[in-house]
PDB file of C-alpha atoms in Angstrom:
ATOM      1  CA  MET A 942      49.243  87.475  44.482  1.00  0.00           C
ATOM      2  CA  LEU A 943      47.801  89.294  41.501  1.00  0.00           C
ATOM      3  CA  TYR A 944      45.551  86.368  40.677  1.00  0.00           C
ATOM      4  CA  ALA A 945      44.121  86.355  44.162  1.00  0.00           C
ATOM      5  CA  SER A 946      43.584  90.103  44.006  1.00  0.00           C
ATOM      6  CA  VAL A 947      41.800  89.866  40.642  1.00  0.00           C
ATOM      7  CA  GLU A 948      39.654  86.981  41.939  1.00  0.00           C
ATOM      8  CA  ARG A 949      38.687  88.792  45.230  1.00  0.00           C
ATOM      9  CA  ASN A 950      38.176  92.223  43.917  1.00  0.00           C
ATOM     10  CA  THR A 951      36.575  91.931  40.517  1.00  0.00           C
ATOM     11  CA  ASP A 952      33.445  90.357  39.051  1.00  0.00           C
ATOM     12  CA  ALA A 953      32.696  89.260  35.489  1.00  0.00           C
ATOM     13  CA  ARG A 954      31.328  92.713  34.598  1.00  0.00           C
ATOM     14  CA  ASP A 955      34.497  94.364  35.950  1.00  0.00           C
ATOM     15  CA  ARG A 956      36.672  91.983  33.959  1.00  0.00           C
ATOM     16  CA  GLN A 957      34.658  92.797  30.782  1.00  0.00           C
ATOM     17  CA  GLY A 958      33.856  89.122  30.186  1.00  0.00           C
ATOM     18  CA  LYS A 959      37.474  87.874  30.749  1.00  0.00           C
ATOM     19  CA  SER A 960      38.124  85.009  33.141  1.00  0.00           C
ATOM     20  CA  VAL A 961      40.237  85.716  36.215  1.00  0.00           C
ATOM     21  CA  ARG A 962      43.039  83.736  34.672  1.00  0.00           C
ATOM     22  CA  ASP A 963      42.868  85.738  31.386  1.00  0.00           C
ATOM     23  CA  LEU A 964      42.703  89.149  33.075  1.00  0.00           C
ATOM     24  CA  THR A 965      45.578  88.172  35.353  1.00  0.00           C
ATOM     25  CA  LYS A 966      47.626  87.059  32.287  1.00  0.00           C
ATOM     26  CA  ASP A 967      46.902  90.375  30.622  1.00  0.00           C
ATOM     27  CA  LEU A 968      47.952  92.353  33.633  1.00  0.00           C
ATOM     28  CA  LYS A 969      51.137  90.304  34.028  1.00  0.00           C
ATOM     29  CA  GLU A 970      51.972  90.871  30.368  1.00  0.00           C
ATOM     30  CA  TYR A 971      51.344  94.620  30.936  1.00  0.00           C
ATOM     31  CA  ALA A 972      53.789  94.591  33.875  1.00  0.00           C
ATOM     32  CA  GLU A 973      56.406  92.805  31.759  1.00  0.00           C
ATOM     33  CA  GLN A 974      55.941  95.292  28.913  1.00  0.00           C
ATOM     34  CA  THR A 975      56.331  98.305  31.195  1.00  0.00           C
ATOM     35  CA  GLU A 976      59.468  96.804  32.698  1.00  0.00           C
ATOM     36  CA  GLN A 977      60.980  96.823  29.216  1.00  0.00           C
ATOM     37  CA  THR A 978      60.095 100.497  28.610  1.00  0.00           C
ATOM     38  CA  THR A 979      60.552 101.860  32.169  1.00  0.00           C
ATOM     39  CA  GLY A 980      62.913  99.520  33.947  1.00  0.00           C
ATOM     40  CA  ILE A 981      60.442  99.326  36.877  1.00  0.00           C
ATOM     41  CA  ASP A 982      60.385  95.750  38.207  1.00  0.00           C
ATOM     42  CA  THR A 983      57.514  93.493  37.014  1.00  0.00           C
ATOM     43  CA  ILE A 984      56.951  92.248  40.541  1.00  0.00           C
ATOM     44  CA  GLN A 985      56.705  95.745  41.930  1.00  0.00           C
ATOM     45  CA  THR A 986      54.174  96.670  39.270  1.00  0.00           C
ATOM     46  CA  GLN A 987      52.137  93.536  39.914  1.00  0.00           C
ATOM     47  CA  GLN A 988      52.134  94.289  43.627  1.00  0.00           C
ATOM     48  CA  THR A 989      50.939  97.819  43.017  1.00  0.00           C
ATOM     49  CA  MET A 990      48.179  96.599  40.695  1.00  0.00           C
ATOM     50  CA  SER A 991      47.101  94.077  43.385  1.00  0.00           C
ATOM     51  CA  ILE A 992      46.969  96.840  46.029  1.00  0.00           C
ATOM     52  CA  LEU A 993      45.080  99.200  43.720  1.00  0.00           C
ATOM     53  CA  LEU A 994      42.490  96.491  42.946  1.00  0.00           C
ATOM     54  CA  SER A 995      42.050  95.764  46.691  1.00  0.00           C
ATOM     55  CA  MET A 996      41.464  99.490  47.206  1.00  0.00           C
ATOM     56  CA  GLY A 997      38.672  99.638  44.721  1.00  0.00           C
ATOM     57  CA  THR A 998      40.417 100.863  41.631  1.00  0.00           C
ATOM     58  CA  LYS A 999      38.360  99.848  38.595  1.00  0.00           C
ATOM     59  CA  VAL A1000      39.850  97.332  36.198  1.00  0.00           C
ATOM     60  CA  GLN A1001      39.378  99.701  33.265  1.00  0.00           C
ATOM     61  CA  ASP A1002      41.479 102.382  35.063  1.00  0.00           C
ATOM     62  CA  LEU A1003      44.074  99.991  36.454  1.00  0.00           C
ATOM     63  CA  LYS A1004      46.718 100.348  33.744  1.00  0.00           C
ATOM     64  CA  ARG A1005      46.312 104.065  33.512  1.00  0.00           C
ATOM     65  CA  VAL A1006      46.657 104.508  37.304  1.00  0.00           C
ATOM     66  CA  THR A1007      49.670 102.129  37.410  1.00  0.00           C
ATOM     67  CA  ALA A1008      51.388 104.042  34.605  1.00  0.00           C
ATOM     68  CA  ALA A1009      50.820 107.354  36.448  1.00  0.00           C
ATOM     69  CA  PHE A1010      52.243 105.871  39.668  1.00  0.00           C
ATOM     70  CA  GLN A1011      55.226 104.571  37.771  1.00  0.00           C
ATOM     71  CA  ASP A1012      55.908 107.995  36.263  1.00  0.00           C
ATOM     72  CA  MET A1013      55.640 109.609  39.665  1.00  0.00           C
ATOM     73  CA  GLN A1014      58.061 107.113  41.237  1.00  0.00           C
ATOM     74  CA  ALA A1015      60.577 107.553  38.417  1.00  0.00           C
ATOM     75  CA  LYS A1016      60.539 111.287  38.663  1.00  0.00           C
ATOM     76  CA  THR A1017      60.490 111.699  42.491  1.00  0.00           C
ATOM     77  CA  GLY A1018      61.945 108.467  43.874  1.00  0.00           C
ATOM     78  CA  MET A1019      58.939 108.128  46.139  1.00  0.00           C
ATOM     79  CA  SER A1020      57.317 104.667  46.268  1.00  0.00           C
ATOM     80  CA  MET A1021      54.331 103.745  44.211  1.00  0.00           C
ATOM     81  CA  MET A1022      53.087 102.007  47.417  1.00  0.00           C
ATOM     82  CA  MET A1023      53.180 105.352  49.288  1.00  0.00           C
ATOM     83  CA  LEU A1024      50.952 106.905  46.652  1.00  0.00           C
ATOM     84  CA  ALA A1025      48.673 103.901  46.621  1.00  0.00           C
ATOM     85  CA  ARG A1026      48.099 104.269  50.354  1.00  0.00           C
ATOM     86  CA  SER A1027      47.247 107.909  49.915  1.00  0.00           C
ATOM     87  CA  TRP A1028      45.018 107.047  47.065  1.00  0.00           C
ATOM     88  CA  SER A1029      43.100 104.581  49.298  1.00  0.00           C
ATOM     89  CA  ARG A1030      42.655 107.204  52.058  1.00  0.00           C
ATOM     90  CA  LEU A1031      40.932 109.863  49.912  1.00  0.00           C
ATOM     91  CA  SER A1032      37.525 108.940  51.220  1.00  0.00           C
ATOM     92  CA  GLU A1033      38.303 108.369  54.959  1.00  0.00           C
ATOM     93  CA  MET A1034      41.057 110.928  55.584  1.00  0.00           C
ATOM     94  CA  PRO A1035      41.256 113.342  52.642  1.00  0.00           C
ATOM     95  CA  GLU A1036      43.437 115.917  54.410  1.00  0.00           C
ATOM     96  CA  GLU A1037      46.070 113.337  55.319  1.00  0.00           C
ATOM     97  CA  ALA A1038      45.953 111.821  51.784  1.00  0.00           C
ATOM     98  CA  LEU A1039      46.306 115.236  50.161  1.00  0.00           C
ATOM     99  CA  ASN A1040      49.201 116.200  52.510  1.00  0.00           C
ATOM    100  CA  SER A1041      50.964 113.016  51.462  1.00  0.00           C
ATOM    101  CA  MET A1042      50.343 113.716  47.778  1.00  0.00           C
ATOM    102  CA  SER A1043      51.640 117.191  48.171  1.00  0.00           C
ATOM    103  CA  ARG A1044      55.095 115.700  48.987  1.00  0.00           C
ATOM    104  CA  VAL A1045      55.300 114.632  45.330  1.00  0.00           C
ATOM    105  CA  GLY A1046      54.290 117.976  44.069  1.00  0.00           C
ATOM    106  CA  LEU A1047      50.472 117.583  43.670  1.00  0.00           C
ATOM    107  CA  ARG A1048      48.754 120.785  44.686  1.00  0.00           C
ATOM    108  CA  LEU A1049      45.241 119.698  45.658  1.00  0.00           C
ATOM    109  CA  ASN A1050      43.108 120.812  48.556  1.00  0.00           C
ATOM    110  CA  LYS A1051      40.137 119.388  50.338  1.00  0.00           C
ATOM    111  CA  GLU A1052      37.766 122.023  48.932  1.00  0.00           C
ATOM    112  CA  MET A1053      38.657 121.041  45.351  1.00  0.00           C
ATOM    113  CA  LEU A1054      37.314 117.538  46.032  1.00  0.00           C
ATOM    114  CA  GLU A1055      34.263 118.353  48.161  1.00  0.00           C
ATOM    115  CA  GLY A1056      31.022 117.000  46.877  1.00  0.00           C
ATOM    116  CA  MET A1057      32.706 114.373  44.692  1.00  0.00           C
ATOM    117  CA  THR A1058      32.478 110.623  44.982  1.00  0.00           C
ATOM    118  CA  VAL A1059      35.625 108.777  45.717  1.00  0.00           C
ATOM    119  CA  GLU A1060      35.869 107.766  42.120  1.00  0.00           C
ATOM    120  CA  GLN A1061      35.572 111.299  40.935  1.00  0.00           C
ATOM    121  CA  GLN A1062      38.297 112.354  43.481  1.00  0.00           C
ATOM    122  CA  ARG A1063      40.543 109.669  42.152  1.00  0.00           C
ATOM    123  CA  ILE A1064      40.070 110.868  38.572  1.00  0.00           C
ATOM    124  CA  VAL A1065      41.063 114.395  39.689  1.00  0.00           C
ATOM    125  CA  VAL A1066      44.212 113.064  41.349  1.00  0.00           C
ATOM    126  CA  LEU A1067      44.953 110.844  38.345  1.00  0.00           C
ATOM    127  CA  GLU A1068      44.694 113.761  35.928  1.00  0.00           C
ATOM    128  CA  GLN A1069      47.017 115.784  38.132  1.00  0.00           C
ATOM    129  CA  LEU A1070      49.526 112.917  38.305  1.00  0.00           C
ATOM    130  CA  GLU A1071      49.432 112.556  34.473  1.00  0.00           C
ATOM    131  CA  LYS A1072      49.796 116.286  33.995  1.00  0.00           C
ATOM    132  CA  ARG A1073      52.764 116.582  36.309  1.00  0.00           C
ATOM    133  CA  PHE A1074      54.629 113.279  35.644  1.00  0.00           C
ATOM    134  CA  GLY A1075      53.233 111.817  32.352  1.00  0.00           C
ATOM    135  CA  GLY A1076      55.776 109.770  30.547  1.00  0.00           C
ATOM    136  CA  GLN A1077      58.664 110.296  33.013  1.00  0.00           C
ATOM    137  CA  ALA A1078      59.362 106.597  33.736  1.00  0.00           C
ATOM    138  CA  GLN A1079      60.071 105.903  30.063  1.00  0.00           C
ATOM    139  CA  VAL A1080      62.016 109.115  29.568  1.00  0.00           C
ATOM    140  CA  MET A1081      64.256 108.456  32.525  1.00  0.00           C
ATOM    141  CA  TYR A1082      64.795 104.798  31.523  1.00  0.00           C
ATOM    142  CA  GLU A1083      65.755 105.775  28.003  1.00  0.00           C
ATOM    143  CA  ALA A1084      68.121 108.490  29.476  1.00  0.00           C
ATOM    144  CA  ALA A1085      69.861 105.739  31.424  1.00  0.00           C
ATOM    145  CA  GLY A1086      70.523 104.104  28.060  1.00  0.00           C
ATOM    146  CA  ALA A1087      72.390 100.769  27.801  1.00  0.00           C
ATOM    147  CA  THR A1088      73.302 100.830  31.522  1.00  0.00           C
ATOM    148  CA  GLY A1089      69.638 100.938  32.590  1.00  0.00           C
ATOM    149  CA  ARG A1090      68.716  98.095  30.147  1.00  0.00           C
ATOM    150  CA  LEU A1091      71.686  96.028  31.282  1.00  0.00           C
ATOM    151  CA  GLU A1092      70.662  96.361  34.931  1.00  0.00           C
ATOM    152  CA  THR A1093      67.115  95.286  34.067  1.00  0.00           C
ATOM    153  CA  ASN A1094      68.335  92.299  32.133  1.00  0.00           C
ATOM    154  CA  ILE A1095      70.725  91.245  34.837  1.00  0.00           C
ATOM    155  CA  ASP A1096      67.956  91.545  37.421  1.00  0.00           C
ATOM    156  CA  ASN A1097      65.704  89.393  35.256  1.00  0.00           C
ATOM    157  CA  LEU A1098      68.388  86.815  34.796  1.00  0.00           C
ATOM    158  CA  GLY A1099      68.866  86.623  38.528  1.00  0.00           C
ATOM    159  CA  LYS A1100      65.128  86.005  39.058  1.00  0.00           C
ATOM    160  CA  ALA A1101      64.992  83.422  36.405  1.00  0.00           C
ATOM    161  CA  LEU A1102      67.982  81.529  37.917  1.00  0.00           C
ATOM    162  CA  GLY A1103      66.423  81.812  41.360  1.00  0.00           C
ATOM    163  CA  LYS A1104      63.167  80.405  40.079  1.00  0.00           C
ATOM    164  CA  VAL A1105      64.971  77.463  38.495  1.00  0.00           C
ATOM    165  CA  VAL A1106      66.861  76.750  41.733  1.00  0.00           C
ATOM    166  CA  VAL A1107      63.694  76.930  43.845  1.00  0.00           C
ATOM    167  CA  GLU A1108      61.776  74.684  41.448  1.00  0.00           C
ATOM    168  CA  GLY A1109      64.718  72.225  41.446  1.00  0.00           C
ATOM    169  CA  ILE A1110      64.624  71.818  45.211  1.00  0.00           C
TER     170      ILE A1110
END
């Protein structure tokens, strides 16, 4: 899924000279690393990155946006996917997008974003997310201590076993 999204939504300039395969590998490694520090599932992170790419998020901003969404999810319990949908609606339905974002505590209004390009609007939202939730996913995961890490490791073991079973069939 991530490979297809990288292939469809980026060009060589966006990928900064990397091949689709190399960029996908880099993003998958990032998702695995963040799972180790936040406990947020690798697959969920990859799906969020795929959606963000399909919505026009620039490759160079992708990890930063993903981290901000993970922090928001960890602190509020609201899905990264919900915020990704709001993120995509900034240009077409700004009031609806801003109302949705207000549910996670972002205090933005339409007037604040008037006259900005979609990319500029997204940077304003991203800065607000980082200001409000920066680092929360890691803090909450560390607070869960050994229990949180054990849950992540058990989940990963289950996925690995499932993959072996499916490949064996």
